[in-house]
């Protein structure tokens, strides 16, 4: 049975999905996704969010101050990627998964993976390679 490996190379604002032929050590890019809101500054995002208003007893309502707007956007993108990977898995596009992302985003990604996808993760690489050439990405992938 031929193994189909998908490689997700991502950061908080961009993700590239590759089909990986382990025998020939070839990558074929299948998706290139961007989430530009993750790159905005806090104040740029906050101008789009609901404001705070003072309530009757001095209580405040609105966005939870503990959750930054930027982190919220990063979470949204990780959730979108998790949903895409789950769809790809259910459609039978892979039976092995490799995740490549900077450490902090790698944690966000793992948190958003379905149980089925998490089970198929064969390797995780905590490195920023989303803009790297395919040759450079191959250095971090399993051989044979």
CSV table of N, CA, C and O in Angstrom, one decimal, residues 34-106:
chain,number,residue,atom,x,y,z
A,34,UNK,N,-3.2,32.3,2.7
A,34,UNK,CA,-2.7,33.4,3.5
A,34,UNK,C,-3.8,33.9,4.4
A,34,UNK,O,-5.0,33.8,4.1
A,35,UNK,N,-3.4,34.4,5.5
A,35,UNK,CA,-4.3,35.0,6.5
A,35,UNK,C,-3.7,36.3,6.9
A,35,UNK,O,-3.1,36.4,8.0
A,36,UNK,N,-3.9,37.3,6.1
A,36,UNK,CA,-3.2,38.6,6.3
A,36,UNK,C,-3.6,39.3,7.7
A,36,UNK,O,-2.7,40.0,8.2
A,37,UNK,N,-4.7,39.0,8.2
A,37,UNK,CA,-5.1,39.7,9.5
A,37,UNK,C,-4.2,39.3,10.6
A,37,UNK,O,-4.0,40.0,11.6
A,38,UNK,N,-3.5,38.2,10.5
A,38,UNK,CA,-2.5,37.8,11.6
A,38,UNK,C,-1.3,38.7,11.6
A,38,UNK,O,-0.6,38.7,12.5
A,39,UNK,N,-1.1,39.4,10.5
A,39,UNK,CA,0.1,40.2,10.4
A,39,UNK,C,-0.2,41.7,10.8
A,39,UNK,O,0.7,42.5,10.9
A,40,UNK,N,-1.5,42.0,11.1
A,40,UNK,CA,-1.8,43.3,11.5
A,40,UNK,C,-1.4,43.6,12.9
A,40,UNK,O,-1.2,42.7,13.7
A,41,UNK,N,-1.3,44.9,13.2
A,41,UNK,CA,-0.9,45.3,14.6
A,41,UNK,C,-2.2,45.2,15.4
A,41,UNK,O,-3.3,45.3,14.9
A,42,UNK,N,-2.0,45.1,16.7
A,42,UNK,CA,-3.1,45.1,17.7
A,42,UNK,C,-4.1,46.2,17.5
A,42,UNK,O,-5.3,46.0,17.4
A,43,UNK,N,-3.6,47.5,17.3
A,43,UNK,CA,-4.5,48.6,17.2
A,43,UNK,C,-5.2,48.6,15.9
A,43,UNK,O,-6.3,49.1,15.8
A,44,UNK,N,-4.6,48.0,14.8
A,44,UNK,CA,-5.4,47.9,13.6
A,44,UNK,C,-6.5,46.9,13.7
A,44,UNK,O,-7.6,47.1,13.1
A,45,UNK,N,-6.3,45.8,14.4
A,45,UNK,CA,-7.4,44.9,14.6
A,45,UNK,C,-8.4,45.4,15.5
A,45,UNK,O,-9.6,45.2,15.3
A,46,UNK,N,-8.0,46.1,16.6
A,46,UNK,CA,-8.9,46.6,17.6
A,46,UNK,C,-9.9,47.6,17.0
A,46,UNK,O,-11.0,47.7,17.5
A,47,UNK,N,-9.5,48.3,16.0
A,47,UNK,CA,-10.4,49.3,15.4
A,47,UNK,C,-11.6,48.6,14.7
A,47,UNK,O,-12.7,49.1,14.5
A,48,UNK,N,-11.5,47.2,14.4
A,48,UNK,CA,-12.6,46.5,13.8
A,48,UNK,C,-13.4,45.7,14.8
A,48,UNK,O,-14.4,45.2,14.5
A,49,UNK,N,-12.9,45.7,16.1
A,49,UNK,CA,-13.6,44.9,17.1
A,49,UNK,C,-14.7,45.7,17.8
A,49,UNK,O,-14.5,46.9,17.9
A,50,UNK,N,-15.6,45.0,18.5
A,50,UNK,CA,-16.6,45.8,19.3
A,50,UNK,C,-15.9,46.5,20.4
A,50,UNK,O,-15.0,46.0,21.0
A,51,UNK,N,-16.4,47.7,20.7
A,51,UNK,CA,-15.7,48.4,21.8
A,51,UNK,C,-16.3,48.1,23.2
A,51,UNK,O,-17.2,47.2,23.3
A,52,UNK,N,-15.7,48.7,24.2
A,52,UNK,CA,-16.2,48.5,25.5
A,52,UNK,C,-17.2,49.6,25.9
A,52,UNK,O,-17.0,50.7,25.5
A,53,UNK,N,-18.2,49.2,26.7
A,53,UNK,CA,-19.1,50.2,27.2
A,53,UNK,C,-19.3,50.0,28.7
A,53,UNK,O,-19.3,48.9,29.1
A,54,UNK,N,-19.4,51.1,29.3
A,54,UNK,CA,-19.6,51.1,30.8
A,54,UNK,C,-21.1,50.6,31.0
A,54,UNK,O,-22.0,51.1,30.4
A,55,UNK,N,-21.3,49.7,31.9
A,55,UNK,CA,-22.6,49.2,32.2
A,55,UNK,C,-23.2,49.9,33.5
A,55,UNK,O,-22.5,50.8,34.0
A,56,UNK,N,-24.3,49.5,33.9
A,56,UNK,CA,-25.0,50.1,35.0
A,56,UNK,C,-24.1,50.2,36.3
A,56,UNK,O,-23.9,51.3,36.8
A,57,UNK,N,-23.7,49.1,36.8
A,57,UNK,CA,-22.9,49.1,38.1
A,57,UNK,C,-21.4,49.3,37.9
A,57,UNK,O,-20.7,48.8,38.7
A,58,UNK,N,-21.0,49.9,36.9
A,58,UNK,CA,-19.6,50.1,36.6
A,58,UNK,C,-19.0,48.9,36.0
A,58,UNK,O,-17.8,48.9,35.8
A,59,UNK,N,-19.8,47.9,35.7
A,59,UNK,CA,-19.2,46.7,35.0
A,59,UNK,C,-18.9,47.0,33.6
A,59,UNK,O,-19.5,47.9,33.0
A,60,UNK,N,-18.0,46.3,33.0
A,60,UNK,CA,-17.6,46.6,31.6
A,60,UNK,C,-17.9,45.4,30.8
A,60,UNK,O,-17.8,44.2,31.2
A,61,UNK,N,-18.2,45.6,29.5
A,61,UNK,CA,-18.6,44.5,28.6
A,61,UNK,C,-17.7,44.7,27.4
A,61,UNK,O,-17.3,45.8,27.0
A,62,UNK,N,-17.5,43.7,26.7
A,62,UNK,CA,-16.8,43.8,25.4
A,62,UNK,C,-15.8,42.6,25.3
A,62,UNK,O,-16.0,41.6,25.8
A,63,UNK,N,-14.7,42.9,24.6
A,63,UNK,CA,-13.7,41.9,24.3
A,63,UNK,C,-12.9,41.6,25.6
A,63,UNK,O,-12.5,42.5,26.3
A,64,UNK,N,-12.6,40.3,25.8
A,64,UNK,CA,-11.8,39.9,26.9
A,64,UNK,C,-10.4,40.5,26.8
A,64,UNK,O,-9.7,40.2,25.8
A,65,UNK,N,-10.0,41.3,27.7
A,65,UNK,CA,-8.6,41.9,27.6
A,65,UNK,C,-7.5,40.9,27.6
A,65,UNK,O,-6.4,41.1,27.2
A,66,UNK,N,-7.8,39.7,28.2
A,66,UNK,CA,-6.7,38.7,28.3
A,66,UNK,C,-6.4,38.1,27.0
A,66,UNK,O,-5.3,37.5,26.8
A,67,UNK,N,-7.3,38.2,26.0
A,67,UNK,CA,-7.1,37.6,24.7
A,67,UNK,C,-6.8,38.7,23.7
A,67,UNK,O,-7.6,39.6,23.5
A,68,UNK,N,-5.6,38.8,23.2
A,68,UNK,CA,-5.2,39.8,22.3
A,68,UNK,C,-5.9,39.6,20.9
A,68,UNK,O,-6.2,38.4,20.6
A,69,UNK,N,-6.1,40.6,20.2
A,69,UNK,CA,-6.7,40.5,18.9
A,69,UNK,C,-5.8,39.7,17.9
A,69,UNK,O,-6.3,39.0,17.1
A,70,UNK,N,-4.5,40.0,18.0
A,70,UNK,CA,-3.6,39.2,17.1
A,70,UNK,C,-3.6,37.7,17.4
A,70,UNK,O,-3.7,36.9,16.5
A,71,UNK,N,-3.6,37.4,18.7
A,71,UNK,CA,-3.7,36.0,19.1
A,71,UNK,C,-5.0,35.3,18.6
A,71,UNK,O,-5.0,34.2,18.1
A,72,UNK,N,-6.0,36.1,18.7
A,72,UNK,CA,-7.3,35.6,18.2
A,72,UNK,C,-7.3,35.3,16.7
A,72,UNK,O,-7.8,34.2,16.3
A,73,UNK,N,-6.6,36.1,15.9
A,73,UNK,CA,-6.5,35.9,14.5
A,73,UNK,C,-5.6,34.7,14.2
A,73,UNK,O,-5.9,33.9,13.3
A,74,UNK,N,-4.6,34.5,15.0
A,74,UNK,CA,-3.7,33.3,14.8
A,74,UNK,C,-4.5,32.1,15.1
A,74,UNK,O,-4.4,31.1,14.4
A,75,UNK,N,-5.3,32.1,16.1
A,75,UNK,CA,-6.2,31.0,16.5
A,75,UNK,C,-7.1,30.6,15.4
A,75,UNK,O,-7.3,29.5,15.0
A,76,UNK,N,-7.7,31.7,14.8
A,76,UNK,CA,-8.6,31.5,13.7
A,76,UNK,C,-7.9,30.8,12.5
A,76,UNK,O,-8.5,29.8,11.9
A,77,UNK,N,-6.8,31.2,12.2
A,77,UNK,CA,-6.0,30.6,11.1
A,77,UNK,C,-5.7,29.2,11.4
A,77,UNK,O,-5.8,28.3,10.5
A,78,UNK,N,-5.2,28.9,12.6
A,78,UNK,CA,-4.9,27.5,13.0
A,78,UNK,C,-6.1,26.6,12.9
A,78,UNK,O,-6.0,25.5,12.4
A,79,UNK,N,-7.2,27.2,13.3
A,79,UNK,CA,-8.5,26.4,13.2
A,79,UNK,C,-8.9,26.1,11.7
A,79,UNK,O,-9.3,25.0,11.4
A,80,UNK,N,-8.7,27.1,10.9
A,80,UNK,CA,-9.0,26.9,9.4
A,80,UNK,C,-8.1,25.8,8.8
A,80,UNK,O,-8.5,25.0,8.1
A,81,UNK,N,-6.8,25.9,9.2
A,81,UNK,CA,-5.9,24.9,8.7
A,81,UNK,C,-6.2,23.5,9.3
A,81,UNK,O,-6.1,22.5,8.5
A,82,UNK,N,-6.6,23.4,10.5
A,82,UNK,CA,-7.0,22.1,11.1
A,82,UNK,C,-8.2,21.6,10.3
A,82,UNK,O,-8.3,20.4,10.1
A,83,UNK,N,-9.2,22.4,10.0
A,83,UNK,CA,-10.4,22.0,9.2
A,83,UNK,C,-10.0,21.5,7.8
A,83,UNK,O,-10.5,20.5,7.4
A,84,UNK,N,-9.1,22.2,7.2
A,84,UNK,CA,-8.6,21.8,5.9
A,84,UNK,C,-7.9,20.5,5.9
A,84,UNK,O,-8.2,19.6,5.1
A,85,UNK,N,-7.0,20.3,6.9
A,85,UNK,CA,-6.3,19.0,7.0
A,85,UNK,C,-7.3,17.9,7.3
A,85,UNK,O,-7.2,16.8,6.7
A,86,UNK,N,-8.3,18.1,8.1
A,86,UNK,CA,-9.3,17.1,8.4
A,86,UNK,C,-10.1,16.7,7.1
A,86,UNK,O,-10.3,15.5,6.8
A,87,UNK,N,-10.4,17.7,6.3
A,87,UNK,CA,-11.1,17.4,5.0
A,87,UNK,C,-10.2,16.6,4.1
A,87,UNK,O,-10.7,15.7,3.5
A,88,UNK,N,-9.0,17.0,4.0
A,88,UNK,CA,-8.0,16.3,3.2
A,88,UNK,C,-7.8,14.9,3.6
A,88,UNK,O,-7.8,13.9,2.8
A,89,UNK,N,-7.8,14.7,4.9
A,89,UNK,CA,-7.7,13.3,5.5
A,89,UNK,C,-8.9,12.5,5.2
A,89,UNK,O,-8.8,11.3,4.7
A,90,UNK,N,-10.1,13.0,5.4
A,90,UNK,CA,-11.3,12.3,5.1
A,90,UNK,C,-11.5,12.0,3.6
A,90,UNK,O,-12.0,11.0,3.3
A,91,UNK,N,-10.9,12.9,2.8
A,91,UNK,CA,-11.0,12.6,1.3
A,91,UNK,C,-9.9,11.6,0.9
A,91,UNK,O,-9.8,11.3,-0.3
A,92,UNK,N,-9.1,11.2,1.8
A,92,UNK,CA,-8.1,10.1,1.5
A,92,UNK,C,-6.9,10.7,0.8
A,92,UNK,O,-6.1,9.9,0.1
A,93,UNK,N,-6.6,12.0,1.0
A,93,UNK,CA,-5.4,12.6,0.3
A,93,UNK,C,-4.1,12.3,1.0
A,93,UNK,O,-3.0,12.5,0.4
A,94,UNK,N,-4.1,11.8,2.2
A,94,UNK,CA,-2.9,11.4,2.9
A,94,UNK,C,-3.2,10.5,4.0
A,94,UNK,O,-4.3,10.4,4.6
A,95,UNK,N,-2.1,9.7,4.4
A,95,UNK,CA,-2.2,8.8,5.6
A,95,UNK,C,-1.0,9.1,6.5
A,95,UNK,O,-0.8,8.3,7.5
A,96,UNK,N,-0.2,10.1,6.2
A,96,UNK,CA,0.9,10.6,7.0
A,96,UNK,C,0.9,12.1,6.9
A,96,UNK,O,0.6,12.6,5.9
A,97,UNK,N,1.3,12.7,8.0
A,97,UNK,CA,1.3,14.2,8.1
A,97,UNK,C,2.6,14.7,8.8
A,97,UNK,O,3.0,14.1,9.8
A,98,UNK,N,3.2,15.7,8.2
A,98,UNK,CA,4.3,16.3,8.8
A,98,UNK,C,4.0,17.8,8.9
A,98,UNK,O,3.5,18.5,8.0
A,99,UNK,N,4.2,18.3,10.1
A,99,UNK,CA,4.0,19.7,10.4
A,99,UNK,C,5.3,20.5,10.6
A,99,UNK,O,6.2,20.0,11.3
A,100,UNK,N,5.4,21.6,9.9
A,100,UNK,CA,6.6,22.5,10.0
A,100,UNK,C,6.1,23.9,10.2
A,100,UNK,O,5.4,24.5,9.4
A,101,UNK,N,6.5,24.4,11.4
A,101,UNK,CA,6.0,25.8,11.8
A,101,UNK,C,6.9,26.3,12.9
A,101,UNK,O,7.5,25.5,13.6
A,102,UNK,N,7.0,27.6,13.1
A,102,UNK,CA,7.7,28.1,14.3
A,102,UNK,C,7.1,27.5,15.6
A,102,UNK,O,5.9,27.2,15.6
A,103,UNK,N,7.8,27.4,16.6
A,103,UNK,CA,7.4,26.7,17.8
A,103,UNK,C,6.0,27.2,18.4
A,103,UNK,O,5.1,26.3,18.6
A,104,UNK,N,5.8,28.5,18.5
A,104,UNK,CA,4.5,29.0,19.0
A,104,UNK,C,3.3,28.6,18.1
A,104,UNK,O,2.3,28.1,18.6
A,105,UNK,N,3.5,28.7,16.8
A,105,UNK,CA,2.4,28.4,15.9
A,105,UNK,C,2.2,26.9,15.8
A,105,UNK,O,1.1,26.4,15.7
A,106,UNK,N,3.3,26.1,16.0
A,106,UNK,CA,3.2,24.7,16.0
A,106,UNK,C,2.2,24.2,17.1
A,106,UNK,O,1.4,23.3,16.9
